[in-house]
Coordinates of C-alpha atoms in Angstrom, one line a residue:
Chain A
X118 CA 11.6 6.4 -14.0
X119 CA 8.2 4.5 -13.4
X120 CA 5.3 6.6 -12.4
X121 CA 1.8 6.7 -11.0
X122 CA 0.2 10.0 -10.9
X123 CA -2.8 11.1 -9.2
X124 CA -4.9 14.0 -10.8
X125 CA -5.1 16.0 -7.3
X126 CA -2.8 16.4 -4.1
X127 CA -5.6 18.0 -2.1
X128 CA -9.2 18.4 -2.8
X129 CA -12.2 20.0 -1.0
X130 CA -15.7 19.1 -2.0
X131 CA -19.0 19.7 -0.5
X132 CA -21.3 17.1 0.9
X133 CA -23.5 15.3 -2.0
X134 CA -21.1 16.4 -5.0
X135 CA -20.1 13.8 -7.3
X136 CA -16.2 13.3 -7.0
X137 CA -13.6 12.1 -9.6
X138 CA -10.3 10.8 -8.5
X139 CA -8.0 10.1 -11.3
X140 CA -5.1 7.8 -11.7
X141 CA -2.7 7.3 -14.6
X142 CA 0.1 4.8 -14.9
X143 CA 2.9 4.9 -17.5
X144 CA 4.1 1.3 -16.9
X145 CA 1.7 -0.6 -19.1
X146 CA 0.7 -2.5 -15.7
X147 CA -2.2 -4.9 -16.0
X148 CA -3.3 -4.4 -12.4
X149 CA -4.7 -0.8 -10.7
X150 CA -6.0 -0.2 -7.2
X151 CA -7.7 2.1 -5.0
X152 CA -6.9 2.3 -1.3
X153 CA -8.3 4.4 1.3
X154 CA -5.8 5.5 4.3
X155 CA -7.0 6.2 7.6
X156 CA -5.1 6.7 11.0
X157 CA -4.8 3.4 12.8
X158 CA -6.5 1.4 9.9
X159 CA -3.7 1.3 7.7
X160 CA -4.5 0.9 3.8
X161 CA -7.9 -0.5 3.0
X162 CA -8.6 -1.9 -0.5
X163 CA -11.7 0.0 -2.0
X164 CA -11.6 -1.3 -5.6
X165 CA -9.3 -3.0 -8.2
X166 CA -9.2 -3.6 -11.7
X167 CA -7.0 -6.4 -13.6
X168 CA -8.0 -5.6 -17.0
X169 CA -9.6 -2.9 -19.1
X170 CA -13.4 -2.7 -18.2
X171 CA -12.7 -5.4 -15.5
X172 CA -13.2 -4.3 -11.6
X173 CA -13.7 -6.0 -8.4
X174 CA -14.8 -4.7 -5.2
X175 CA -12.3 -4.6 -2.4
X176 CA -12.9 -4.3 1.5
X177 CA -14.7 -1.1 1.6
X178 CA -16.5 -0.4 -1.8
X179 CA -19.7 1.1 -0.5
X180 CA -20.2 4.6 -1.6
X181 CA -17.4 4.2 -4.4
X182 CA -17.7 3.3 -8.0
X183 CA -14.6 2.9 -10.4
X184 CA -14.0 3.2 -14.1
X185 CA -11.2 1.9 -16.3
X186 CA -11.8 2.6 -20.0
X187 CA -8.1 2.5 -20.7
X188 CA -5.2 0.4 -19.6
X189 CA -3.4 3.4 -18.2
X190 CA -6.2 5.1 -16.3
X191 CA -8.2 4.0 -13.2
X192 CA -10.9 6.5 -12.2
X193 CA -12.6 6.4 -8.7
X194 CA -15.9 8.0 -8.2
X195 CA -17.6 9.3 -5.0
X196 CA -21.4 9.1 -6.3
X197 CA -22.4 11.5 -3.4
X198 CA -19.7 12.5 -1.0
X199 CA -20.2 12.4 2.4
X200 CA -18.3 13.6 5.2
X201 CA -17.3 10.2 6.5
X202 CA -15.3 9.9 2.9
X203 CA -13.0 12.4 4.2
X204 CA -9.7 10.7 3.9
X205 CA -6.3 10.0 2.0
X206 CA -6.7 8.1 -1.2
X207 CA -3.9 6.2 -2.6
X208 CA -3.8 4.6 -6.1
X209 CA -1.2 1.9 -7.0
X210 CA -0.4 -0.5 -9.9
X211 CA 1.4 -3.7 -10.7
X212 CA 1.8 -6.5 -13.0
X213 CA 0.4 -9.9 -12.8
X214 CA 3.7 -11.2 -11.3
X215 CA 3.8 -8.6 -8.6
X216 CA 7.0 -9.6 -7.3
X217 CA 8.1 -6.0 -6.9
X218 CA 4.9 -5.2 -4.9
X219 CA 3.0 -2.1 -6.3
X220 CA 3.9 1.2 -7.5
X221 CA 1.8 4.1 -5.8
X222 CA 0.6 7.6 -6.7
X223 CA 1.3 10.7 -4.4
X224 CA -2.1 10.1 -2.7
X225 CA -5.0 12.7 -2.8
X226 CA -6.0 14.2 0.7
X227 CA -9.8 14.6 0.1
X228 CA -11.8 16.6 2.6
X229 CA -15.6 16.7 2.4
X230 CA -17.3 19.6 4.1
Chain B
X661 CA -8.8 -14.0 3.8
X662 CA -5.6 -12.9 4.5
X663 CA -4.8 -10.2 7.4
X664 CA -1.7 -8.6 8.5
X665 CA -1.2 -7.1 11.9
X666 CA 1.1 -4.8 13.2
X667 CA 0.7 -4.3 17.1
X668 CA 3.0 -1.2 17.3
X669 CA 1.2 2.0 16.4
X670 CA 4.2 4.0 17.4
X671 CA 8.0 3.2 17.9
X672 CA 11.1 5.4 18.6
X673 CA 14.6 4.9 18.4
X674 CA 17.8 7.1 19.1
X675 CA 19.6 8.0 16.2
X676 CA 22.3 5.3 15.3
X677 CA 20.7 2.6 17.4
X678 CA 18.7 -0.5 16.0
X679 CA 15.0 -0.7 15.9
X680 CA 12.7 -3.9 15.1
X681 CA 9.2 -3.3 13.8
X682 CA 6.8 -6.2 14.3
X683 CA 4.5 -7.8 11.7
X684 CA 2.3 -11.0 11.9
X685 CA -0.1 -12.3 9.1
X686 CA -2.6 -14.9 8.4
X687 CA -2.9 -16.9 5.2
X688 CA -3.8 -20.5 4.2
X689 CA -1.7 -20.1 1.2
X690 CA 1.8 -21.7 1.0
X691 CA 3.5 -19.3 -1.6
X692 CA 3.3 -15.4 -1.1
X693 CA 5.3 -12.1 -1.1
X694 CA 5.7 -10.1 1.7
X695 CA 6.9 -6.3 1.8
X696 CA 7.7 -3.4 4.1
X697 CA 6.7 0.0 2.8
X698 CA 7.9 3.4 4.1
X699 CA 5.8 6.4 3.9
X700 CA 7.5 9.7 4.8
X701 CA 5.9 12.9 5.4
X702 CA 5.8 13.4 1.5
X703 CA 3.2 10.7 1.5
X704 CA 4.9 8.7 -1.5
X705 CA 4.8 5.1 -0.8
X706 CA 8.2 3.7 -0.9
X707 CA 9.1 0.0 -1.2
X708 CA 11.9 -0.9 1.4
X709 CA 12.4 -4.6 1.3
X710 CA 10.5 -7.5 0.0
X711 CA 10.8 -11.3 0.8
X712 CA 9.2 -14.4 -1.3
X713 CA 7.8 -16.9 0.9
X714 CA 9.7 -20.0 -0.4
X715 CA 13.2 -18.3 0.1
X716 CA 14.4 -19.2 3.6
X717 CA 17.2 -16.8 3.6
X718 CA 16.2 -13.4 5.1
X719 CA 16.3 -10.5 2.7
X720 CA 18.4 -7.7 3.4
X721 CA 18.7 -4.3 1.8
X722 CA 21.7 -2.0 2.9
X723 CA 20.6 -1.2 6.7
X724 CA 17.2 -3.1 6.5
X725 CA 16.7 -6.6 7.0
X726 CA 14.0 -8.9 8.0
X727 CA 13.5 -11.7 10.4
X728 CA 10.9 -14.1 8.2
X729 CA 9.6 -16.9 10.2
X730 CA 7.1 -18.7 8.0
X731 CA 5.9 -21.2 10.5
X732 CA 4.9 -18.4 13.0
X733 CA 3.8 -16.2 10.2
X734 CA 6.0 -13.5 11.5
X735 CA 7.9 -10.9 9.2
X736 CA 9.6 -8.3 11.2
X737 CA 12.0 -5.4 10.0
X738 CA 15.0 -4.4 11.4
X739 CA 16.5 -1.0 10.8
X740 CA 20.3 -0.9 11.8
X741 CA 22.2 2.5 12.3
X742 CA 19.1 4.5 12.4
X743 CA 19.1 7.6 10.5
X744 CA 16.9 10.7 10.8
X745 CA 15.7 10.1 7.3
X746 CA 14.3 6.9 8.5
X747 CA 11.2 8.9 10.3
X748 CA 8.2 7.7 8.6
X749 CA 5.2 5.5 8.6
X750 CA 6.3 2.0 7.9
X751 CA 3.5 -0.5 6.5
X752 CA 3.9 -4.4 6.4
X753 CA 2.0 -5.7 3.4
X754 CA 1.2 -9.2 2.1
X755 CA 0.4 -10.5 -1.4
X756 CA -0.4 -13.9 -2.5
X757 CA 0.7 -15.8 -5.7
X758 CA -2.6 -16.9 -7.1
X759 CA -6.0 -15.2 -7.6
X760 CA -6.4 -11.6 -7.0
X761 CA -2.9 -9.9 -6.8
X762 CA -3.8 -7.4 -4.4
X763 CA -1.8 -6.0 -1.5
X764 CA -3.1 -6.6 2.2
X765 CA -1.7 -4.1 4.7
X766 CA -1.2 -3.6 8.1
X767 CA -2.3 -0.5 10.4
X768 CA 1.1 0.9 10.1
X769 CA 3.7 1.7 12.7
X770 CA 5.1 5.2 13.2
X771 CA 8.8 5.5 13.5
X772 CA 10.4 8.4 15.3
X773 CA 14.1 9.1 15.3
X774 CA 15.4 10.9 18.2
X775 CA 18.6 12.8 17.7

């Protein structure tokens, strides 16, 4: 079974903390994505990576950075967490052909207090 | 840039009835993929059905089928014989063939099944 695993299901952090969300896939996919999900807004792309050490900004990159040192791992970093970053974060991966869409992790619900 | 719009924030249907969820998109590309994803309370995104734009025939997967109107840029999902387990958020998504292979999502439709 294909798998995308996010390191935490629930996370509570304080304002100003540096936060790391980790994602690992076991399918040897080239592409990996971080989305943010908010009610009424659907899923919005924060960053994506199409190869090791390669990254591109998505639609809402402000306040976030990413790291992809190995093909299977894609990390989302909140440099200084703020309350408006309280949200659900979804990691996904797919191949360059992408005809089957993408595979998703189970999501991390982050609360910043 | 591509956009995807789901104009129905919430829908409800009686168990065993049929329901149709709407999705429209905007793109200048001629080749692309379209998808419907289901997100139950477990939060795991599940691919329900996909359509390749060059195929004229509408995709079907058991009780799920789509009505793909390329000229109108419309991609609706029909669920027949609705079951309680169909209750979930449903997202429509677009992916182009060329360039960045990211998925662009709509706002989602919350589907409730009434017993």
